[in-house]
Amino acid sequence: MVHLSRRTLLKGAAALGAYGIGLGAASLYRSAEAATPVTLEAKTADALLDGQHLTKGVMTYGADGAADAMTGPPMPPTLRLRKGEPFAAKLINRLDEPTTIHWHGLRVDNRMDGVPFLTQPYVYTGDSFDYAFTPPDAGTFWYHPHCNTLTQMGRGMTGLLIVENPEDPAFDAEIAVNLRDWRLGSDGQFIEQFKPRDAARNGTFGTVRGANWQVEPAFDAPAGGLVRVRLVATDVTRIYTLKLAGADAVIVALDGQPLPAPVPLDQAVLGPGQRADLVLRMPDGEGQTVSLVDARPSTAKTVATFRATGSSLKRDLRAVAALAANPFTPPDLKNAEAVPLVLSATAENAARESFCGSLGYSFWAINKVPWPGDTSDPTAPLAELKRGRTYLLNLENLTPHLHPIHLHGMNFQVVSSSVRSVPPLISDTYLVLPDEKVQLALVADNPGDWVLHCHIIEHQKAGMTSYVRVV
């Protein structure tokens, strides 16, 4: 769940009593009638990431008919699906190492989840893998490898995925924004992806901050229009505190799930893996701009701007209606079974393989055991859940750091927090505060082995990961 400020929540409590497709990024759409799947090639490229130097060894996805025709940076294409319609993609690996694709936030068949050895084998160099699923939910999602993730994601393999709902209202424009950093030296080339001392804390931050593979990109949108802005935090470390300067907006969805009613935006905190859908009311004057500002941690930074074009459409933000809800089975809290999940540091510092690769350190743990554990069965699931039963994930953060905890394959509903008021929102990722105890309720409705991990990738790779089994 994306965290909202107290002011935003108070506004939301009161509220509750198509033009363009991903401007600034290539989009690729396949309807149910398409005879062939989307082809996604995992490959390397060169790209202008810092605005000054051509960075070599970038990792990305090329897609048939989309990425190769791009006039901008070779960012992974934005994939567009439709709710309830079949989708297929063929991954072809042109990298010099194995890879996979995980469809972040989508409730797919377990065999399609993209986790090496847990749900599928490696896709080795020159090999391919066929993914196929029908998305049950509309919203803003993304895709990335689940293999050698710190390197592959850190070097670029994070693409946006949008599932459209024909019942959604029409907007005057739509802009999809891929928020992420890069670890580059002064010459624009990649430097070491992480520092051990930082991996044991908040994580290692990038040196170049960007959006859609550009530094402070500018997007055009109709003056006086209502613009749907899809924000996706695909960074491996950074937590964003996002505000708008120069215009008003409402939040209509968080982590792919529509809100019961639009909530006026004060600020939204997005951890790695999280998403927020805004409806922005553009200024009326031609050339007037709106800034998307990251206020975290201390010095505000403009990450993107929106420029008004043409004569004003004179839209009214108060006319924005709620999006249609996605299907969700309400949890049976009276008969729920508790699953303890204690997040902590560990002093072991031993190299562990994790699901794919190792950082050479174990700094983090779930239930006091870094993954994989040192029990008689070190790769056993954290819990075995019975299909159709309700479970309460009792997350307790014993560390002084924030952890965006992401669950594959299922959605949960926020029940309570020990440190703040929380709305009963539905999500796949929860940003746990330091010393917070939170209850997340879910119905175990998707059989298989589902990874649960911190989406600060250094934390994941250094022990804060495991999985639950639904039988």
GROMACS .gro file of C-alpha atoms in nm:
model
  471
    1MET     CA    1   0.000   0.000   0.000
    2VAL     CA    2   0.124   0.348  -0.087
    3HIS     CA    3   0.146   0.570   0.219
    4LEU     CA    4  -0.053   0.892   0.219
    5SER     CA    5   0.007   1.189   0.445
    6ARG     CA    6  -0.228   1.258   0.736
    7ARG     CA    7  -0.357   1.564   0.551
    8THR     CA    8  -0.433   1.355   0.242
    9LEU     CA    9  -0.611   1.092   0.453
   10LEU     CA   10  -0.826   1.358   0.620
   11LYS     CA   11  -0.919   1.499   0.281
   12GLY     CA   12  -0.998   1.149   0.160
   13ALA     CA   13  -1.224   1.081   0.457
   14ALA     CA   14  -1.425   1.389   0.362
   15ALA     CA   15  -1.438   1.282   0.000
   16LEU     CA   16  -1.572   0.942   0.095
   17GLY     CA   17  -1.880   1.083   0.342
   18ALA     CA   18  -0.801   0.949  -2.422
   19TYR     CA   19  -0.578   1.107  -2.553
   20GLY     CA   20  -0.219   0.973  -2.566
   21ILE     CA   21  -0.080   0.642  -2.443
   22GLY     CA   22   0.221   0.675  -2.221
   23LEU     CA   23   0.361   1.004  -2.351
   24GLY     CA   24   0.739   1.003  -2.345
   25ALA     CA   25   0.763   0.623  -2.365
   26ALA     CA   26   0.693   0.362  -2.631
   27SER     CA   27   0.377   0.159  -2.576
   28LEU     CA   28   0.299  -0.182  -2.718
   29TYR     CA   29  -0.054  -0.320  -2.727
   30ARG     CA   30  -0.181  -0.663  -2.825
   31SER     CA   31  -0.552  -0.743  -2.833
   32ALA     CA   32  -0.704  -1.083  -2.766
   33GLU     CA   33  -0.732  -1.131  -3.143
   34ALA     CA   34  -0.354  -1.111  -3.190
   35ALA     CA   35  -0.228  -1.431  -3.355
   36THR     CA   36   0.123  -1.406  -3.212
   37PRO     CA   37   0.254  -1.310  -2.867
   38VAL     CA   38   0.454  -1.001  -2.786
   39THR     CA   39   0.823  -1.080  -2.830
   40LEU     CA   40   1.044  -0.933  -2.557
   41GLU     CA   41   1.419  -0.958  -2.612
   42ALA     CA   42   1.637  -0.920  -2.304
   43LYS     CA   43   1.944  -0.743  -2.441
   44THR     CA   44   2.212  -0.479  -2.384
   45ALA     CA   45   2.222  -0.132  -2.536
   46ASP     CA   46   2.381   0.210  -2.501
   47ALA     CA   47   2.175   0.500  -2.369
   48LEU     CA   48   2.205   0.867  -2.275
   49LEU     CA   49   2.101   0.844  -1.910
   50ASP     CA   50   2.265   1.145  -1.747
   51GLY     CA   51   2.201   1.386  -2.035
   52GLN     CA   52   2.572   1.414  -2.116
   53HIS     CA   53   2.738   1.075  -2.172
   54LEU     CA   54   2.644   0.759  -2.358
   55THR     CA   55   2.625   0.483  -2.097
   56LYS     CA   56   2.738   0.142  -2.222
   57GLY     CA   57   2.609  -0.194  -2.100
   58VAL     CA   58   2.253  -0.085  -2.027
   59MET     CA   59   2.015  -0.381  -1.992
   60THR     CA   60   1.668  -0.353  -2.142
   61TYR     CA   61   1.388  -0.525  -2.332
   62GLY     CA   62   1.339  -0.484  -2.705
   63ALA     CA   63   0.988  -0.557  -2.830
   64ASP     CA   64   0.862  -0.633  -3.179
   65GLY     CA   65   0.728  -0.319  -3.341
   66ALA     CA   66   0.794  -0.092  -3.043
   67ALA     CA   67   1.134  -0.053  -2.882
   68ASP     CA   68   1.339  -0.069  -3.203
   69ALA     CA   69   1.131   0.212  -3.349
   70MET     CA   70   1.171   0.443  -3.051
   71THR     CA   71   1.316   0.788  -3.111
   72GLY     CA   72   1.402   0.839  -2.744
   73PRO     CA   73   1.605   0.628  -2.503
   74PRO     CA   74   1.581   0.247  -2.535
   75MET     CA   75   1.359   0.214  -2.228
   76PRO     CA   76   1.160  -0.110  -2.200
   77PRO     CA   77   0.828  -0.062  -2.380
   78THR     CA   78   0.510   0.005  -2.187
   79LEU     CA   79   0.294  -0.304  -2.238
   80ARG     CA   80  -0.081  -0.249  -2.264
   81LEU     CA   81  -0.326  -0.529  -2.187
   82ARG     CA   82  -0.701  -0.542  -2.133
   83LYS     CA   83  -0.870  -0.670  -1.821
   84GLY     CA   84  -1.010  -1.018  -1.872
   85GLU     CA   85  -0.846  -1.070  -2.214
   86PRO     CA   86  -0.568  -1.324  -2.282
   87PHE     CA   87  -0.211  -1.201  -2.314
   88ALA     CA   88   0.102  -1.381  -2.427
   89ALA     CA   89   0.469  -1.286  -2.438
   90LYS     CA   90   0.776  -1.473  -2.557
   91LEU     CA   91   1.094  -1.384  -2.368
   92ILE     CA   92   1.411  -1.432  -2.573
   93ASN     CA   93   1.732  -1.398  -2.375
   94ARG     CA   94   2.015  -1.216  -2.557
   95LEU     CA   95   2.203  -1.137  -2.237
   96ASP     CA   96   2.522  -1.314  -2.132
   97GLU     CA   97   2.351  -1.448  -1.819
   98PRO     CA   98   2.020  -1.615  -1.724
   99THR     CA   99   1.704  -1.410  -1.674
  100THR     CA  100   1.324  -1.434  -1.629
  101ILE     CA  101   1.023  -1.198  -1.618
  102HIS     CA  102   0.810  -1.132  -1.311
  103TRP     CA  103   0.479  -0.949  -1.367
  104HIS     CA  104   0.475  -0.730  -1.057
  105GLY     CA  105   0.132  -0.693  -0.896
  106LEU     CA  106  -0.051  -0.918  -1.141
  107ARG     CA  107  -0.239  -1.216  -1.006
  108VAL     CA  108  -0.121  -1.476  -1.255
  109ASP     CA  109  -0.089  -1.854  -1.263
  110ASN     CA  110   0.205  -1.958  -1.044
  111ARG     CA  111   0.387  -2.107  -1.343
  112MET     CA  112   0.397  -1.758  -1.500
  113ASP     CA  113   0.542  -1.576  -1.198
  114GLY     CA  114   0.903  -1.573  -1.317
  115VAL     CA  115   1.093  -1.680  -1.004
  116PRO     CA  116   1.387  -1.910  -1.088
  117PHE     CA  117   1.365  -2.261  -0.941
  118LEU     CA  118   1.050  -2.177  -0.744
  119THR     CA  119   0.810  -2.134  -1.039
  120GLN     CA  120   1.020  -2.181  -1.355
  121PRO     CA  121   1.372  -2.271  -1.471
  122TYR     CA  122   1.634  -2.019  -1.576
  123VAL     CA  123   1.601  -1.877  -1.924
  124TYR     CA  124   1.962  -1.915  -2.038
  125THR     CA  125   2.141  -1.715  -2.308
  126GLY     CA  126   1.980  -1.785  -2.644
  127ASP     CA  127   1.681  -1.965  -2.492
  128SER     CA  128   1.321  -1.849  -2.469
  129PHE     CA  129   1.021  -1.885  -2.240
  130ASP     CA  130   0.652  -1.841  -2.322
  131TYR     CA  131   0.438  -1.648  -2.075
  132ALA     CA  132   0.059  -1.652  -2.104
  133PHE     CA  133  -0.211  -1.526  -1.869
  134THR     CA  134  -0.537  -1.337  -1.849
  135PRO     CA  135  -0.516  -1.035  -1.615
  136PRO     CA  136  -0.812  -1.028  -1.371
  137ASP     CA  137  -0.735  -0.675  -1.254
  138ALA     CA  138  -0.712  -0.342  -1.435
  139GLY     CA  139  -0.454  -0.091  -1.322
  140THR     CA  140  -0.090   0.014  -1.325
  141PHE     CA  141   0.167  -0.263  -1.291
  142TRP     CA  142   0.520  -0.335  -1.414
  143TYR     CA  143   0.755  -0.614  -1.517
  144HIS     CA  144   1.116  -0.697  -1.432
  145PRO     CA  145   1.354  -0.992  -1.395
  146HIS     CA  146   1.366  -1.202  -1.081
  147CYS     CA  147   1.719  -1.318  -1.155
  148ASN     CA  148   2.041  -1.131  -1.067
  149THR     CA  149   1.794  -0.855  -0.986
  150LEU     CA  150   2.027  -0.592  -0.844
  151THR     CA  151   2.232  -0.585  -1.165
  152GLN     CA  152   1.959  -0.648  -1.421
  153MET     CA  153   1.705  -0.409  -1.268
  154GLY     CA  154   1.974  -0.163  -1.167
  155ARG     CA  155   2.093  -0.145  -1.527
  156GLY     CA  156   1.750  -0.087  -1.675
  157MET     CA  157   1.523  -0.392  -1.692
  158THR     CA  158   1.212  -0.233  -1.539
  159GLY     CA  159   0.918  -0.182  -1.776
  160LEU     CA  160   0.568  -0.050  -1.719
  161LEU     CA  161   0.258  -0.265  -1.773
  162ILE     CA  162  -0.089  -0.114  -1.796
  163VAL     CA  163  -0.408  -0.320  -1.785
  164GLU     CA  164  -0.692  -0.117  -1.931
  165ASN     CA  165  -1.054  -0.134  -1.825
  166PRO     CA  166  -1.311  -0.028  -2.087
  167GLU     CA  167  -1.533   0.090  -1.801
  168ASP     CA  168  -1.281   0.353  -1.689
  169PRO     CA  169  -1.371   0.716  -1.762
  170ALA     CA  170  -1.198   0.889  -2.053
  171PHE     CA  171  -0.931   1.147  -1.978
  172ASP     CA  172  -0.784   1.418  -2.198
  173ALA     CA  173  -0.437   1.261  -2.186
  174GLU     CA  174  -0.246   0.985  -2.015
  175ILE     CA  175   0.119   0.992  -1.909
  176ALA     CA  176   0.307   0.693  -1.767
  177VAL     CA  177   0.617   0.776  -1.560
  178ASN     CA  178   0.890   0.524  -1.481
  179LEU     CA  179   1.072   0.657  -1.173
  180ARG     CA  180   1.423   0.521  -1.119
  181ASP     CA  181   1.786   0.609  -1.045
  182TRP     CA  182   2.116   0.503  -1.202
  183ARG     CA  183   2.452   0.424  -1.040
  184LEU     CA  184   2.681   0.618  -1.275
  185GLY     CA  185   3.025   0.772  -1.238
  186SER     CA  186   3.130   1.117  -1.358
  187ASP     CA  187   3.196   0.969  -1.704
  188GLY     CA  188   2.841   0.834  -1.728
  189GLN     CA  189   2.944   0.469  -1.696
  190PHE     CA  190   2.809   0.220  -1.444
  191ILE     CA  191   2.982   0.198  -1.107
  192GLU     CA  192   2.947  -0.070  -0.838
  193GLN     CA  193   2.577  -0.133  -0.788
  194PHE     CA  194   2.592  -0.143  -0.408
  195LYS     CA  195   2.807  -0.069  -0.105
  196PRO     CA  196   2.793  -0.326   0.177
  197ARG     CA  197   2.760  -0.061   0.450
  198ASP     CA  198   2.463   0.093   0.266
  199ALA     CA  199   2.306  -0.246   0.190
  200ALA     CA  200   2.301  -0.303   0.566
  201ARG     CA  201   2.108   0.022   0.611
  202ASN     CA  202   1.865   0.197   0.374
  203GLY     CA  203   2.025   0.062   0.057
  204THR     CA  204   2.267   0.217  -0.193
  205PHE     CA  205   2.122   0.513  -0.378
  206GLY     CA  206   2.177   0.604  -0.741
  207THR     CA  207   2.390   0.898  -0.847
  208VAL     CA  208   2.164   1.011  -1.134
  209ARG     CA  209   1.792   1.054  -1.072
  210GLY     CA  210   1.557   1.015  -1.364
  211ALA     CA  211   1.213   0.947  -1.503
  212ASN     CA  212   1.150   0.758  -1.828
  213TRP     CA  213   1.528   0.725  -1.869
  214GLN     CA  214   1.572   1.102  -1.881
  215VAL     CA  215   1.681   1.373  -1.638
  216GLU     CA  216   1.378   1.594  -1.560
  217PRO     CA  217   1.174   1.504  -1.870
  218ALA     CA  218   0.897   1.740  -1.980
  219PHE     CA  219   0.559   1.605  -2.093
  220ASP     CA  220   0.300   1.800  -2.291
  221ALA     CA  221  -0.069   1.776  -2.203
  222PRO     CA  222  -0.383   1.974  -2.299
  223ALA     CA  223  -0.424   2.302  -2.111
  224GLY     CA  224  -0.711   2.288  -1.865
  225GLY     CA  225  -0.741   1.914  -1.924
  226LEU     CA  226  -0.771   1.616  -1.692
  227VAL     CA  227  -0.463   1.397  -1.728
  228ARG     CA  228  -0.421   1.048  -1.587
  229VAL     CA  229  -0.064   1.023  -1.459
  230ARG     CA  230   0.055   0.670  -1.379
  231LEU     CA  231   0.354   0.683  -1.143
  232VAL     CA  232   0.561   0.367  -1.095
  233ALA     CA  233   0.859   0.345  -0.857
  234THR     CA  234   1.083   0.089  -1.028
  235ASP     CA  235   1.402   0.191  -0.848
  236VAL     CA  236   1.594  -0.076  -0.660
  237THR     CA  237   1.635   0.141  -0.349
  238ARG     CA  238   1.481   0.489  -0.347
  239ILE     CA  239   1.165   0.574  -0.155
  240TYR     CA  240   0.985   0.877  -0.301
  241THR     CA  241   0.780   1.147  -0.129
  242LEU     CA  242   0.596   1.298  -0.424
  243LYS     CA  243   0.416   1.630  -0.448
  244LEU     CA  244   0.287   1.851  -0.729
  245ALA     CA  245   0.374   2.219  -0.765
  246GLY     CA  246   0.159   2.435  -0.990
  247ALA     CA  247  -0.162   2.234  -1.009
  248ASP     CA  248  -0.406   2.019  -0.814
  249ALA     CA  249  -0.462   1.647  -0.851
  250VAL     CA  250  -0.655   1.359  -0.699
  251ILE     CA  251  -0.540   1.003  -0.638
  252VAL     CA  252  -0.769   0.747  -0.802
  253ALA     CA  253  -0.569   0.425  -0.755
  254LEU     CA  254  -0.284   0.289  -0.544
  255ASP     CA  255  -0.075  -0.015  -0.633
  256GLY     CA  256  -0.309  -0.092  -0.920
  257GLN     CA  257  -0.622  -0.093  -0.705
  258PRO     CA  258  -0.891   0.179  -0.747
  259LEU     CA  259  -0.980   0.386  -0.442
  260PRO     CA  260  -1.347   0.396  -0.334
  261ALA     CA  261  -1.346   0.769  -0.420
  262PRO     CA  262  -1.082   1.011  -0.549
  263VAL     CA  263  -0.860   1.155  -0.274
  264PRO     CA  264  -0.707   1.505  -0.303
  265LEU     CA  265  -0.330   1.477  -0.335
  266ASP     CA  266  -0.114   1.635  -0.068
  267GLN     CA  267   0.176   1.393  -0.097
  268ALA     CA  268   0.222   1.026  -0.170
  269VAL     CA  269   0.509   0.810  -0.046
  270LEU     CA  270   0.611   0.539  -0.291
  271GLY     CA  271   0.856   0.265  -0.201
  272PRO     CA  272   1.022   0.048  -0.468
  273GLY     CA  273   0.757  -0.153  -0.650
  274GLN     CA  274   0.466   0.077  -0.561
  275ARG     CA  275   0.238   0.273  -0.793
  276ALA     CA  276  -0.001   0.567  -0.779
  277ASP     CA  277  -0.254   0.683  -1.038
  278LEU     CA  278  -0.326   1.055  -1.029
  279VAL     CA  279  -0.570   1.270  -1.221
  280LEU     CA  280  -0.397   1.603  -1.275
  281ARG     CA  281  -0.588   1.918  -1.369
  282MET     CA  282  -0.353   2.104  -1.604
  283PRO     CA  283  -0.316   2.485  -1.587
  284ASP     CA  284  -0.529   2.689  -1.828
  285GLY     CA  285  -0.250   2.893  -1.986
  286GLU     CA  286  -0.045   2.777  -2.283
  287GLY     CA  287   0.311   2.701  -2.170
  288GLN     CA  288   0.234   2.692  -1.798
  289THR     CA  289   0.408   2.407  -1.619
  290VAL     CA  290   0.347   2.169  -1.331
  291SER     CA  291   0.637   2.011  -1.144
  292LEU     CA  292   0.645   1.662  -0.998
  293VAL     CA  293   0.870   1.703  -0.695
  294ASP     CA  294   1.036   1.443  -0.475
  295ALA     CA  295   1.070   1.596  -0.127
  296ARG     CA  296   1.262   1.302   0.018
  297PRO     CA  297   1.491   1.288   0.204
  298SER     CA  298   1.562   1.659   0.265
  299THR     CA  299   1.637   1.856  -0.053
  300ALA     CA  300   1.341   1.877  -0.291
  301LYS     CA  301   1.415   1.752  -0.641
  302THR     CA  302   1.205   1.803  -0.955
  303VAL     CA  303   1.182   1.467  -1.131
  304ALA     CA  304   0.950   1.566  -1.419
  305THR     CA  305   0.739   1.855  -1.549
  306PHE     CA  306   0.409   1.878  -1.735
  307ARG     CA  307   0.355   2.164  -1.985
  308ALA     CA  308   0.012   2.292  -2.086
  309THR     CA  309  -0.051   2.313  -2.460
  310GLY     CA  310  -0.332   2.462  -2.669
  311SER     CA  311  -0.646   2.639  -2.562
  312SER     CA  312  -0.790   2.550  -2.224
  313LEU     CA  313  -1.037   2.263  -2.211
  314LYS     CA  314  -1.165   2.409  -1.881
  315ARG     CA  315  -1.220   2.070  -1.715
  316ASP     CA  316  -1.331   2.046  -1.352
  317LEU     CA  317  -1.133   1.821  -1.116
  318ARG     CA  318  -1.447   1.773  -0.909
  319ALA     CA  319  -1.599   1.581  -1.200
  320VAL     CA  320  -1.349   1.294  -1.164
  321ALA     CA  321  -1.533   0.978  -1.065
  322ALA     CA  322  -1.403   0.664  -0.895
  323LEU     CA  323  -1.260   0.389  -1.114
  324ALA     CA  324  -1.438   0.056  -1.131
  325ALA     CA  325  -1.324  -0.179  -0.855
  326ASN     CA  326  -1.123  -0.493  -0.927
  327PRO     CA  327  -1.250  -0.831  -0.801
  328PHE     CA  328  -1.149  -0.904  -0.441
  329THR     CA  329  -1.268  -1.167  -0.195
  330PRO     CA  330  -1.329  -1.002   0.146
  331PRO     CA  331  -1.128  -1.168   0.423
  332ASP     CA  332  -1.309  -1.357   0.699
  333LEU     CA  333  -1.143  -1.181   0.992
  334LYS     CA  334  -1.339  -1.371   1.259
  335ASN     CA  335  -1.188  -1.700   1.146
  336ALA     CA  336  -0.849  -1.576   1.030
  337GLU     CA  337  -0.530  -1.761   1.115
  338ALA     CA  338  -0.226  -1.552   1.215
  339VAL     CA  339   0.108  -1.575   1.031
  340PRO     CA  340   0.395  -1.402   1.218
  341LEU     CA  341   0.641  -1.213   0.998
  342VAL     CA  342   0.915  -1.041   1.198
  343LEU     CA  343   1.149  -0.819   0.998
  344SER     CA  344   1.493  -0.781   1.152
  345ALA     CA  345   1.863  -0.744   1.088
  346THR     CA  346   2.102  -1.034   1.125
  347ALA     CA  347   2.466  -1.050   1.228
  348GLU     CA  348   2.547  -1.359   1.024
  349ASN     CA  349   2.696  -1.173   0.724
  350ALA     CA  350   2.735  -1.503   0.537
  351ALA     CA  351   2.707  -1.539   0.161
  352ARG     CA  352   2.374  -1.697   0.061
  353GLU     CA  353   2.248  -1.786  -0.284
  354SER     CA  354   1.889  -1.655  -0.251
  355PHE     CA  355   1.663  -1.736  -0.549
  356CYS     CA  356   1.917  -1.626  -0.809
  357GLY     CA  357   2.262  -1.501  -0.718
  358SER     CA  358   2.411  -1.359  -0.399
  359LEU     CA  359   2.547  -1.026  -0.280
  360GLY     CA  360   2.796  -1.212  -0.064
  361TYR     CA  361   2.633  -1.093   0.259
  362SER     CA  362   2.334  -1.168   0.483
  363PHE     CA  363   2.225  -0.850   0.660
  364TRP     CA  364   1.848  -0.903   0.685
  365ALA     CA  365   1.602  -1.168   0.802
  366ILE     CA  366   1.237  -1.269   0.828
  367ASN     CA  367   1.145  -1.443   1.152
  368LYS     CA  368   1.511  -1.409   1.252
  369VAL     CA  369   1.631  -1.629   0.964
  370PRO     CA  370   1.797  -1.485   0.651
  371TRP     CA  371   1.695  -1.656   0.328
  372PRO     CA  372   1.773  -1.934   0.271
  373GLY     CA  373   1.756  -2.046   0.632
  374ASP     CA  374   1.989  -2.272   0.825
  375THR     CA  375   1.719  -2.511   0.948
  376SER     CA  376   1.690  -2.878   0.853
  377ASP     CA  377   1.498  -2.763   0.544
  378PRO     CA  378   1.644  -2.421   0.459
  379THR     CA  379   1.419  -2.367   0.158
  380ALA     CA  380   1.088  -2.455   0.325
  381PRO     CA  381   0.804  -2.198   0.298
  382LEU     CA  382   0.737  -1.951   0.577
  383ALA     CA  383   0.384  -2.084   0.600
  384GLU     CA  384   0.153  -2.329   0.425
  385LEU     CA  385  -0.185  -2.171   0.355
  386LYS     CA  386  -0.504  -2.362   0.282
  387ARG     CA  387  -0.685  -2.245  -0.028
  388GLY     CA  388  -0.994  -2.039   0.052
  389ARG     CA  389  -0.890  -1.968   0.413
  390THR     CA  390  -0.827  -1.618   0.552
  391TYR     CA  391  -0.487  -1.532   0.701
  392LEU     CA  392  -0.355  -1.235   0.894
  393LEU     CA  393   0.004  -1.147   0.810
  394ASN     CA  394   0.131  -0.995   1.134
  395LEU     CA  395   0.423  -0.786   1.011
  396GLU     CA  396   0.651  -0.648   1.280
  397ASN     CA  397   0.943  -0.426   1.182
  398LEU     CA  398   1.218  -0.440   1.445
  399THR     CA  399   1.456  -0.226   1.239
  400PRO     CA  400   1.505   0.154   1.214
  401HIS     CA  401   1.450   0.136   0.836
  402LEU     CA  402   1.150   0.129   0.602
  403HIS     CA  403   1.077  -0.193   0.413
  404PRO     CA  404   0.839  -0.215   0.114
  405ILE     CA  405   0.713  -0.573   0.158
  406HIS     CA  406   0.576  -0.722  -0.164
  407LEU     CA  407   0.367  -1.039  -0.199
  408HIS     CA  408   0.351  -1.219  -0.532
  409GLY     CA  409   0.033  -1.364  -0.677
  410MET     CA  410  -0.226  -1.236  -0.428
  411ASN     CA  411  -0.365  -0.914  -0.286
  412PHE     CA  412  -0.414  -0.828   0.079
  413GLN     CA  413  -0.622  -0.575   0.269
  414VAL     CA  414  -0.474  -0.350   0.537
  415VAL     CA  415  -0.642  -0.410   0.874
  416SER     CA  416  -0.448  -0.217   1.138
  417SER     CA  417  -0.124  -0.044   1.230
  418SER     CA  418   0.035   0.021   1.567
  419VAL     CA  419   0.159   0.369   1.476
  420ARG     CA  420  -0.106   0.536   1.256
  421SER     CA  421  -0.454   0.526   1.116
  422VAL     CA  422  -0.473   0.317   0.799
  423PRO     CA  423  -0.761   0.289   0.551
  424PRO     CA  424  -0.867  -0.065   0.453
  425LEU     CA  425  -0.701  -0.043   0.113
  426ILE     CA  426  -0.618  -0.341  -0.110
  427SER     CA  427  -0.261  -0.385  -0.230
  428ASP     CA  428   0.029  -0.618  -0.309
  429THR     CA  429   0.299  -0.403  -0.142
  430TYR     CA  430   0.308  -0.240   0.201
  431LEU     CA  431   0.572   0.011   0.311
  432VAL     CA  432   0.638  -0.087   0.672
  433LEU     CA  433   0.760   0.196   0.895
  434PRO     CA  434   1.035   0.155   1.157
  435ASP     CA  435   0.901  -0.017   1.470
  436GLU     CA  436   0.558  -0.060   1.309
  437LYS     CA  437   0.332  -0.358   1.366
  438VAL     CA  438   0.076  -0.402   1.090
  439GLN     CA  439  -0.190  -0.660   1.008
  440LEU     CA  440  -0.254  -0.753   0.646
  441ALA     CA  441  -0.548  -0.984   0.571
  442LEU     CA  442  -0.564  -1.207   0.266
  443VAL     CA  443  -0.769  -1.493   0.132
  444ALA     CA  444  -0.538  -1.767   0.001
  445ASP     CA  445  -0.708  -1.788  -0.338
  446ASN     CA  446  -0.418  -1.858  -0.577
  447PRO     CA  447  -0.243  -2.197  -0.544
  448GLY     CA  448   0.132  -2.221  -0.566
  449ASP     CA  449   0.453  -2.093  -0.409
  450TRP     CA  450   0.446  -1.714  -0.376
  451VAL     CA  451   0.750  -1.504  -0.289
  452LEU     CA  452   0.725  -1.246  -0.011
  453HIS     CA  453   1.017  -1.004   0.014
  454CYS     CA  454   1.143  -0.652   0.072
  455HIS     CA  455   1.154  -0.465  -0.260
  456ILE     CA  456   1.464  -0.273  -0.165
  457ILE     CA  457   1.659  -0.520  -0.370
  458GLU     CA  458   1.971  -0.518  -0.151
  459HIS     CA  459   1.751  -0.613   0.144
  460GLN     CA  460   1.588  -0.889  -0.059
  461LYS     CA  461   1.920  -1.029  -0.181
  462ALA     CA  462   2.076  -1.005   0.165
  463GLY     CA  463   1.815  -1.217   0.345
  464MET     CA  464   1.476  -1.040   0.372
  465THR     CA  465   1.291  -1.277   0.145
  466SER     CA  466   1.102  -1.606   0.158
  467TYR     CA  467   0.774  -1.749   0.027
  468VAL     CA  468   0.437  -1.886   0.131
  469ARG     CA  469   0.273  -2.195  -0.016
  470VAL     CA  470  -0.099  -2.210  -0.102
  471VAL     CA  471  -0.236  -2.563  -0.129
   0.00000   0.00000   0.00000
